[in-house]
Structure formats: C-alpha cells, structure tokens
Tab-separated table of N, CA, C and O in Angstrom:
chain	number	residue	atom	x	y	z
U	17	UNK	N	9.713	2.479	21.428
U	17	UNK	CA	8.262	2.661	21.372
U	17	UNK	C	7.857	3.679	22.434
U	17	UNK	O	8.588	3.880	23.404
U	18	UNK	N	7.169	4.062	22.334
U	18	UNK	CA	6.417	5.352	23.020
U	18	UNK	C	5.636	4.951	24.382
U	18	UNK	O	4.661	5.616	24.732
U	19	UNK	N	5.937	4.223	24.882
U	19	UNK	CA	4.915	2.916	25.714
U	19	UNK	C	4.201	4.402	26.752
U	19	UNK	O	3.052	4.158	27.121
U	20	UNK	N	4.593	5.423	27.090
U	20	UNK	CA	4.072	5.757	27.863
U	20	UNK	C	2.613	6.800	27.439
U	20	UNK	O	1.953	7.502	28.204
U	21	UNK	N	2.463	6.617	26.190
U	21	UNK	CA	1.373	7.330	25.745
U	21	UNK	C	0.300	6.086	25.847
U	21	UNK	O	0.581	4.915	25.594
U	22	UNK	N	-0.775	6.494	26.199
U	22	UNK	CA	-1.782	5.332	26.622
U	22	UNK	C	-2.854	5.505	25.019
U	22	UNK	O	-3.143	6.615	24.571
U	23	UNK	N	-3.313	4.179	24.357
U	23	UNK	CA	-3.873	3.775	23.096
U	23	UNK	C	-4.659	2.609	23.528
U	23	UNK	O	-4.348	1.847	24.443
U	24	UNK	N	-5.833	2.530	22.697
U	24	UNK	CA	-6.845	2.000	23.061
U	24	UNK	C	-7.054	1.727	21.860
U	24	UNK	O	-7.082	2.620	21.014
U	25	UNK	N	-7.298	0.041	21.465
U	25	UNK	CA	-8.190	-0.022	20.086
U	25	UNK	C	-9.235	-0.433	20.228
U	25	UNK	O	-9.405	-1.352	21.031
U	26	UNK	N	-10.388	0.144	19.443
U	26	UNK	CA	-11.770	0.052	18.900
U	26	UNK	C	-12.339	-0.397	17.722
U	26	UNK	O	-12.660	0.223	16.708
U	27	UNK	N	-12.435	-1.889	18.089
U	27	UNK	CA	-12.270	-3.050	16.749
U	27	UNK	C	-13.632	-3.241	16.363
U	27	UNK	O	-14.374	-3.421	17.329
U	28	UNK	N	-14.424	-3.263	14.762
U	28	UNK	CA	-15.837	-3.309	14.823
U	28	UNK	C	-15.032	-4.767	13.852
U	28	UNK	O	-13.880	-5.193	13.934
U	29	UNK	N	-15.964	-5.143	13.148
U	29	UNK	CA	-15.798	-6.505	11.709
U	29	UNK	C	-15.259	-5.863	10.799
U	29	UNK	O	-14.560	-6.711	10.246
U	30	UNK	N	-15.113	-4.859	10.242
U	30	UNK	CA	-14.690	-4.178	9.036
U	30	UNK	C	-14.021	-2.957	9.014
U	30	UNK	O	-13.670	-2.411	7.968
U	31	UNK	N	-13.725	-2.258	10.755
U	31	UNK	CA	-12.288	-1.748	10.225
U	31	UNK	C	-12.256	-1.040	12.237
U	31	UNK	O	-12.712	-1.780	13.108
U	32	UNK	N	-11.841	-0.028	12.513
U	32	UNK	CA	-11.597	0.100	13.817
U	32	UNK	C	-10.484	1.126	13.927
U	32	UNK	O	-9.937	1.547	12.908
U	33	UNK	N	-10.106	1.572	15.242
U	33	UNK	CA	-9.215	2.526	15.196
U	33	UNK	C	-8.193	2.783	16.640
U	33	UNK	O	-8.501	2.236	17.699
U	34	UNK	N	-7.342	3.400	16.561
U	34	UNK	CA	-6.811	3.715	17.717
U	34	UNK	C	-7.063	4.924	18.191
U	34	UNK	O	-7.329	5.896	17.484
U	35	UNK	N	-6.989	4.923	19.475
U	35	UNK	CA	-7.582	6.161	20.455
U	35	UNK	C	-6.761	6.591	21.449
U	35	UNK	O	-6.269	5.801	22.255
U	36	UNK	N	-6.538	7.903	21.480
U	36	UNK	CA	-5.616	8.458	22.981
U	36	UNK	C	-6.516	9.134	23.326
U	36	UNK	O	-7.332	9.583	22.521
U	37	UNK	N	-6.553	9.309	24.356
U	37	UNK	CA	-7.712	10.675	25.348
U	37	UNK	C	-6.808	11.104	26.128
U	37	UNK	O	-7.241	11.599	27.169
U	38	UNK	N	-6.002	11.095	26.031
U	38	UNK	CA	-5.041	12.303	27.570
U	38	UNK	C	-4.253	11.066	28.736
U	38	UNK	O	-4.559	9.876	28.810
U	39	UNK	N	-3.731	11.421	29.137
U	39	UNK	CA	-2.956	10.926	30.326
U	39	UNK	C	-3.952	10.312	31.214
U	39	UNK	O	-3.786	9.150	31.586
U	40	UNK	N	-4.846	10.911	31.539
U	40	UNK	CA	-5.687	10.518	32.673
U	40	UNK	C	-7.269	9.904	31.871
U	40	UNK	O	-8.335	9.874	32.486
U	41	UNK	N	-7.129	9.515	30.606
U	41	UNK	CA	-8.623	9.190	29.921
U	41	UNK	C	-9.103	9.871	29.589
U	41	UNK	O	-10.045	9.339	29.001
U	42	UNK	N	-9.206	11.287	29.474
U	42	UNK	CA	-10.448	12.554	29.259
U	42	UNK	C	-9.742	13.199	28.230
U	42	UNK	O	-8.660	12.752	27.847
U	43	UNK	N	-10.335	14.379	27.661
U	43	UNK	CA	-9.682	15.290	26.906
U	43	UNK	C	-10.101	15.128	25.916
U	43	UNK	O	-10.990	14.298	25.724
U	44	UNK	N	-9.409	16.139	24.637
U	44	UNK	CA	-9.245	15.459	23.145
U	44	UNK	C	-9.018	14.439	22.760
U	44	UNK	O	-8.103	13.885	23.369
U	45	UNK	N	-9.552	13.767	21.796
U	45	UNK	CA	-9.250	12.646	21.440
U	45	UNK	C	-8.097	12.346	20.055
U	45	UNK	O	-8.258	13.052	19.060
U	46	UNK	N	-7.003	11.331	20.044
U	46	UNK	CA	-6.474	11.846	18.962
U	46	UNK	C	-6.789	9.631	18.238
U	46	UNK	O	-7.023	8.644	18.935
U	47	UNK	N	-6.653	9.714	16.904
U	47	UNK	CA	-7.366	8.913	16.466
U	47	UNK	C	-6.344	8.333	14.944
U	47	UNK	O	-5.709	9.031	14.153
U	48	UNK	N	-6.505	6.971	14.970
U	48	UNK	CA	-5.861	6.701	13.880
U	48	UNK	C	-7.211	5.661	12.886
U	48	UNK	O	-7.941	4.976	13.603
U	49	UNK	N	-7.305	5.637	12.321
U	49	UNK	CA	-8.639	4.943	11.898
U	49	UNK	C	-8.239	3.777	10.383
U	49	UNK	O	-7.732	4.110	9.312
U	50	UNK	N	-8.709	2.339	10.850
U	50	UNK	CA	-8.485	1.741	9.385
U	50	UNK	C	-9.353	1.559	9.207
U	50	UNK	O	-10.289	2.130	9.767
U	51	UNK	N	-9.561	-0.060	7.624
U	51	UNK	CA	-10.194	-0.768	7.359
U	51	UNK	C	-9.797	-2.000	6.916
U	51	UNK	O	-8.864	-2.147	6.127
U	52	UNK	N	-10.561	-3.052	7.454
U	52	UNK	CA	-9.931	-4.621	7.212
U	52	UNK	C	-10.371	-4.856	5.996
U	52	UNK	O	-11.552	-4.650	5.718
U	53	UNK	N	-9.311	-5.417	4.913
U	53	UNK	CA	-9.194	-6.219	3.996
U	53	UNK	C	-8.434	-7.774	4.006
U	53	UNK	O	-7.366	-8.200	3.566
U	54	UNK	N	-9.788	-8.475	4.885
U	54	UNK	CA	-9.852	-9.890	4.856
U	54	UNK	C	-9.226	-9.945	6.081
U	54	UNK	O	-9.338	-9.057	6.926
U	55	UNK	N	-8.324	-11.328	6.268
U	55	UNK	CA	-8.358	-11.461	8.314
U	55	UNK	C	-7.052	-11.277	7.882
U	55	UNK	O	-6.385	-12.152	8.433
U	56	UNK	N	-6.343	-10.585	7.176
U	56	UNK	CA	-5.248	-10.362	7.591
U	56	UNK	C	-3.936	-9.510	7.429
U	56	UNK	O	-2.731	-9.589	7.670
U	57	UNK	N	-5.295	-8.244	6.622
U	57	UNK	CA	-4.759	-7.056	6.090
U	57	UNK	C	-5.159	-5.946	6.645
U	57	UNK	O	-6.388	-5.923	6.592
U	58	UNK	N	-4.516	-4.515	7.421
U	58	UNK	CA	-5.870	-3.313	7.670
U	58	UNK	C	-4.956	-2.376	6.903
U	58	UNK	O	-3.753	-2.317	6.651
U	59	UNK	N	-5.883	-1.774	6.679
U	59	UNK	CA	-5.588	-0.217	5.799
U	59	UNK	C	-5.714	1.199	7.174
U	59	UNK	O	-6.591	1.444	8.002
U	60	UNK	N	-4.413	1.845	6.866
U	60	UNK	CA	-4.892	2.940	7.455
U	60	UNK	C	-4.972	3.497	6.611
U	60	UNK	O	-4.332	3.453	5.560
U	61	UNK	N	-6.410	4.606	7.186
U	61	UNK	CA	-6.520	5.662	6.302
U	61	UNK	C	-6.862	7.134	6.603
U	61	UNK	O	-7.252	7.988	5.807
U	62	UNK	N	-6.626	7.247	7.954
U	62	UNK	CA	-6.326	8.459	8.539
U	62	UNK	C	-6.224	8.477	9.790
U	62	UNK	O	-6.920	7.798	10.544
U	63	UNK	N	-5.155	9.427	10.207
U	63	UNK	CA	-4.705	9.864	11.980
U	63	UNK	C	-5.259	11.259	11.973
U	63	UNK	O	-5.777	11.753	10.972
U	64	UNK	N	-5.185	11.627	12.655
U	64	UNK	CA	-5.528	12.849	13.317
U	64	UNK	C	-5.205	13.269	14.749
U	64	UNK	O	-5.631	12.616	15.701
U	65	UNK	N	-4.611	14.129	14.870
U	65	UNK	CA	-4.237	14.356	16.199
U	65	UNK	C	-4.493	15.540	16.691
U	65	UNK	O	-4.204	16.296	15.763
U	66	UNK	N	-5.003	16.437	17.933
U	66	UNK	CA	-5.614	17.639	18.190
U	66	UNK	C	-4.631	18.241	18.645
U	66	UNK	O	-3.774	17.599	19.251
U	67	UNK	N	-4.497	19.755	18.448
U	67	UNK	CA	-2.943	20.644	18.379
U	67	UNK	C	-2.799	20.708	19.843
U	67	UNK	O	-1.790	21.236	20.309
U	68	UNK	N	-3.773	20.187	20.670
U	68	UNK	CA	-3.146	19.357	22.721
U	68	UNK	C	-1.867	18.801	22.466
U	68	UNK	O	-0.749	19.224	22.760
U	69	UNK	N	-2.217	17.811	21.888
U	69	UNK	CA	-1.113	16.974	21.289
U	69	UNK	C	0.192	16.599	20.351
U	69	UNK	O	0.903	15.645	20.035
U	70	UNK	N	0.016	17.986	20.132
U	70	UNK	CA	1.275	18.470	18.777
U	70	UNK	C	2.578	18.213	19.551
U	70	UNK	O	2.787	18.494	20.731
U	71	UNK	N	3.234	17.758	18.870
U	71	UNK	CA	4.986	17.786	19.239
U	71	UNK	C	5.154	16.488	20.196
U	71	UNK	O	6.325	16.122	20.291
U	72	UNK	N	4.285	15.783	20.865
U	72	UNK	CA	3.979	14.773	21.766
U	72	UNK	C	4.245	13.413	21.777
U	72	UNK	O	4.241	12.684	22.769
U	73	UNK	N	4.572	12.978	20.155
U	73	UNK	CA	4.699	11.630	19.946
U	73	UNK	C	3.523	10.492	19.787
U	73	UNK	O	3.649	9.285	19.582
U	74	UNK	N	2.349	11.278	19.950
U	74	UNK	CA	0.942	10.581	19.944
U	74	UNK	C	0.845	10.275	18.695
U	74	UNK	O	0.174	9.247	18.786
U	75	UNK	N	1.101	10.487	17.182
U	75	UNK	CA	0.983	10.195	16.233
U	75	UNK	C	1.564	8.777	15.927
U	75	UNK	O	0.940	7.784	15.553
U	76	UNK	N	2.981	8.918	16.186
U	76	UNK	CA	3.707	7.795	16.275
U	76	UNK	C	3.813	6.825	16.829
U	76	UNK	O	4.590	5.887	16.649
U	77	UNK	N	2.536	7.081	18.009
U	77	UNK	CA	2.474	6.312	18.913
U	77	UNK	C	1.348	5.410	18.581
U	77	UNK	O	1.423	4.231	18.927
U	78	UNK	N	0.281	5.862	17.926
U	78	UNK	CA	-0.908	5.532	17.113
U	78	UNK	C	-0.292	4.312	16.330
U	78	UNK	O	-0.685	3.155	16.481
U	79	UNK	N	0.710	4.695	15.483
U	79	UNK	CA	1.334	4.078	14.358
U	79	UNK	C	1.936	2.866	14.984
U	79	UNK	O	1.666	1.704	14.679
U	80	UNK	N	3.077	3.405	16.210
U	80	UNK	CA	3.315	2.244	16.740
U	80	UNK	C	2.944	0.733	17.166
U	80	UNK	O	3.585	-0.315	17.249
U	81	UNK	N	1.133	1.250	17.476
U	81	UNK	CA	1.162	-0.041	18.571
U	81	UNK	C	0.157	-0.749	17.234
U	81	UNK	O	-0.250	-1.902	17.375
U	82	UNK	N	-0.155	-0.027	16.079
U	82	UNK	CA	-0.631	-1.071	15.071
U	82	UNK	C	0.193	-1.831	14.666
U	82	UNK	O	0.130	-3.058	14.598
U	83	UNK	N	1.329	-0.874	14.262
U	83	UNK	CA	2.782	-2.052	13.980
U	83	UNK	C	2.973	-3.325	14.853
U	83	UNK	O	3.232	-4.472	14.488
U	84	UNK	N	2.742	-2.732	16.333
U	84	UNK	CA	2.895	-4.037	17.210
U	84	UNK	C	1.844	-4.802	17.102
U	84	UNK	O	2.192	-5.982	17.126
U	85	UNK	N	0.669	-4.663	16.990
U	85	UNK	CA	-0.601	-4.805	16.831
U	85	UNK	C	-0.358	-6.104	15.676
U	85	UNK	O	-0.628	-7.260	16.001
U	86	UNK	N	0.168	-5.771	14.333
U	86	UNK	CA	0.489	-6.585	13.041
U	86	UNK	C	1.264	-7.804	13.233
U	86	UNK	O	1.066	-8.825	12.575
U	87	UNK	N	2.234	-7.677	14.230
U	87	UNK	CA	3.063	-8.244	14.235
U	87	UNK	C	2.536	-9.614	15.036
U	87	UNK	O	2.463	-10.791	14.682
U	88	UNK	N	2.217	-8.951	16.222
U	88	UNK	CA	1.296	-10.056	17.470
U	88	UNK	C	-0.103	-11.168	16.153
U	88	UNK	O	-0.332	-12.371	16.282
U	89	UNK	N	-0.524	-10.559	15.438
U	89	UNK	CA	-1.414	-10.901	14.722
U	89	UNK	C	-1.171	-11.245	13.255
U	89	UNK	O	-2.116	-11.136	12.473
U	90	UNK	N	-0.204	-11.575	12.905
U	90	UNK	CA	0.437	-12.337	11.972
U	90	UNK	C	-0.627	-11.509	10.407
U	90	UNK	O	-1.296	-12.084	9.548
U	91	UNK	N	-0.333	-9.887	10.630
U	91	UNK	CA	-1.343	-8.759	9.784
U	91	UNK	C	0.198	-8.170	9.000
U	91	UNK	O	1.314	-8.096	9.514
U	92	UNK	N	-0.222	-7.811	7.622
U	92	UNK	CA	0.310	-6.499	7.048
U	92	UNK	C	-0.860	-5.473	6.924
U	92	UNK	O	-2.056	-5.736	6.806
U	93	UNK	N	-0.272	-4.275	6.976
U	93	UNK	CA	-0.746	-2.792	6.814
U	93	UNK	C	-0.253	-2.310	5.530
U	93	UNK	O	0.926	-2.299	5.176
U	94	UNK	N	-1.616	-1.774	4.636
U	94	UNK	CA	-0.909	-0.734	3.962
U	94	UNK	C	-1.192	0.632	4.535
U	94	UNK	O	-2.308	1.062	4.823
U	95	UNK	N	-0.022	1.268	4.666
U	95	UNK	CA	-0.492	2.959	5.009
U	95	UNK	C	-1.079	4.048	4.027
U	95	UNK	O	-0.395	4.837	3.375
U	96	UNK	N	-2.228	3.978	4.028
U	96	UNK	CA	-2.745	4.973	3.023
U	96	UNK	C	-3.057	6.102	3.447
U	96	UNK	O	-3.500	7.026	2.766
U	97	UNK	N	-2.809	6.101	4.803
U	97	UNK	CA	-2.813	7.605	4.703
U	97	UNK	C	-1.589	8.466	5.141
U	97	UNK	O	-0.904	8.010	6.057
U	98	UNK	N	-1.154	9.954	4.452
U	98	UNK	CA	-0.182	10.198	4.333
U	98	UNK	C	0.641	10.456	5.839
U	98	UNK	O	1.857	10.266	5.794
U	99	UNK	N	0.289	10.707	6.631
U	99	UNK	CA	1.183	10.232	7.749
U	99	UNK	C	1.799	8.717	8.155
U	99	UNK	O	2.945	8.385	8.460
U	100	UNK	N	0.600	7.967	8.033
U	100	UNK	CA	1.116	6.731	8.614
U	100	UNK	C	2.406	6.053	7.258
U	100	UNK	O	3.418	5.433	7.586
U	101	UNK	N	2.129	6.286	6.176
U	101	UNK	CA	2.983	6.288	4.905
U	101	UNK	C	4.234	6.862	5.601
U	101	UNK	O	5.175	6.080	5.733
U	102	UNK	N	4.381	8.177	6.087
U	102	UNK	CA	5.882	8.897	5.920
U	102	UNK	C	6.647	8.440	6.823
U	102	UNK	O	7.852	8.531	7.060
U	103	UNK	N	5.319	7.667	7.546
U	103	UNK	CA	6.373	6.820	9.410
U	103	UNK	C	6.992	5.651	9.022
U	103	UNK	O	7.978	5.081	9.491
U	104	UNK	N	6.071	5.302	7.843
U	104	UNK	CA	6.579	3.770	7.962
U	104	UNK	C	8.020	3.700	6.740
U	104	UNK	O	8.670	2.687	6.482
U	105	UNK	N	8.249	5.238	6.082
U	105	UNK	CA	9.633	5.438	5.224
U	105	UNK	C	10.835	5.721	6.468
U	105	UNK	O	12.013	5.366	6.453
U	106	UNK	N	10.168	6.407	7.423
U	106	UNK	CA	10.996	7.090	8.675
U	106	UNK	C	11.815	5.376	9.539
U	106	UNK	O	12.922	5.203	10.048
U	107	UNK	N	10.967	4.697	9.400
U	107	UNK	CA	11.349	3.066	10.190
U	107	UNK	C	11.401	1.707	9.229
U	107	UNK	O	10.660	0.754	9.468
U	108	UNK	N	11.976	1.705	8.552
U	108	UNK	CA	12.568	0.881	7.845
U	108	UNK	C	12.492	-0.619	8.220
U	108	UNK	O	12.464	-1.547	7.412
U	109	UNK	N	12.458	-0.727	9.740
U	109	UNK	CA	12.350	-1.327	10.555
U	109	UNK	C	10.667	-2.127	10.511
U	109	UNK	O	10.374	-3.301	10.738
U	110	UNK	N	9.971	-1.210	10.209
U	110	UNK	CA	8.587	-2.126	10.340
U	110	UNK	C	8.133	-2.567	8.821
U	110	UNK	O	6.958	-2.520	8.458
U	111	UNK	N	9.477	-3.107	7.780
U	111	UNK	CA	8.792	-3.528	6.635
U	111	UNK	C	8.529	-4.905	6.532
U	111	UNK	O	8.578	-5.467	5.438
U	112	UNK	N	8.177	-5.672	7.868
U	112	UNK	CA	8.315	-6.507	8.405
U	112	UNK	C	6.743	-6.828	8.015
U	112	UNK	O	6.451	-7.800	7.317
U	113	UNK	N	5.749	-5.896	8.547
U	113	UNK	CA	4.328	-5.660	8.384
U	113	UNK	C	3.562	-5.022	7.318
U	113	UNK	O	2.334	-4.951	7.268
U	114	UNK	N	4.784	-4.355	6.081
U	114	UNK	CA	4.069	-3.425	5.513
U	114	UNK	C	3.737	-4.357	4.502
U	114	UNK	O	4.563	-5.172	4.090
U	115	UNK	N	2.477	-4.280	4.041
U	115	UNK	CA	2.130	-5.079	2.856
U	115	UNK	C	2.616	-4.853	1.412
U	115	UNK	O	2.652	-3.785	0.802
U	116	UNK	N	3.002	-6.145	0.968
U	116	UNK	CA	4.429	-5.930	0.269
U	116	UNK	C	3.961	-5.304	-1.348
U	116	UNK	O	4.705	-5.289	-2.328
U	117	UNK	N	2.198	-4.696	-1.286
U	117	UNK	CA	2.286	-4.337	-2.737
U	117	UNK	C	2.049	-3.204	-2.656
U	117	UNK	O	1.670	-2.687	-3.707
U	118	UNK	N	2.146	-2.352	-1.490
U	118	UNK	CA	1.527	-1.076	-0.762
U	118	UNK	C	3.856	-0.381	-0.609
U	118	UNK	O	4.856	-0.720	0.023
U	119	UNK	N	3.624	0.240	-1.238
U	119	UNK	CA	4.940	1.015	-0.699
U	119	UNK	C	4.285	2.601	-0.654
U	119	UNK	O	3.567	3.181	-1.469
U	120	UNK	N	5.023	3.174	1.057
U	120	UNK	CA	4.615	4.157	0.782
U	120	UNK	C	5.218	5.469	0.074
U	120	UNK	O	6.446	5.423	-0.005
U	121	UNK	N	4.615	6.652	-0.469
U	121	UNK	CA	4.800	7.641	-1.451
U	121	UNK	C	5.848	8.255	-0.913
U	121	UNK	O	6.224	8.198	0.257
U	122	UNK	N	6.308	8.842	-1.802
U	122	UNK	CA	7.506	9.982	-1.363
U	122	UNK	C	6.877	10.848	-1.484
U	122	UNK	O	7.327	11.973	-1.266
C-alpha cells in the first residue's frame, strides 16, 4: 500500500470521496469520488488526478485506501469508473471487496 501518500475521506449520506492535497495539505487536489448504494455498497465513479501528480502513485493510492476502507466496513465496490476498474483487474487481490455482479471491463 502506498501508506505514505496522505488521503482524506469526505463522507456526505449518499456518496463522498477521497482527497490528496500535497505532502504538506495544500496544492492540487487529486480526487476519487463515489456513490452509496444502500449501507453497504459504494460506486466509484471517477478519479482524477492533476499532472503535479502524474507518475506518483496517488491514483492507486485513492483506490487503495477505499479497498481498505471496504474491507474495515464489511462494503463491496463496484468500479465504474475506468481507472478504478483497470486497478482492480491489475490486483486480483482485492476481489475480496469487488461486488460480485460488477466485473470490471477489459
């Protein structure tokens, strides 16, 4: 896991997101964003990351701590959006969380 990239989630009732701002809190912001379907499903449905952050691992890192996030919280994810989809073919490992009618696309 990426532990040293710092993520922040921003939980409303109906969906919420993850947040990096830089090493030190400030900066660009890079962002993974879902939506809850019921208490125990979230949808992602888009990351975004600012070209600060290209090559950095912040994407994956986004991805990561929902995975951990799912797991702590007894949640599946479907990844609908096409990054968080190609991570979760890349880790095989987190089909642990992926919701089992959601496979993602090739």
């Amino acid at each position: 896991m990426t532990d040293s990239i710092d993520i922040t989630l921003e939980e409303s009732e109906t969906g919420g997101r993850y947040v990096h701002r830089g090493a030190d809190g400030t900066g660009p912001e890079a962002e993974m964003t879902f939506s809850k379907a019921g208490a125990k499903m979230i949808i992602i449905d888009h990351t975004g990351v600012p070209d600060a952050y290209k090559g950095q691992g912040v994407g994956l890192a986004l991805v990561e701590r929902a995975v951990a996030d799912a797991r702590a919280d007894g949640k599946t994810i479907v990844p609908l959006c096409p990054f968080a989809a190609a991570m979760f073919r890349k880790h095989p490992d987190w089909s642990d969380v992926l919701e089992r009618h959601a496979k993602p696309e090739a």
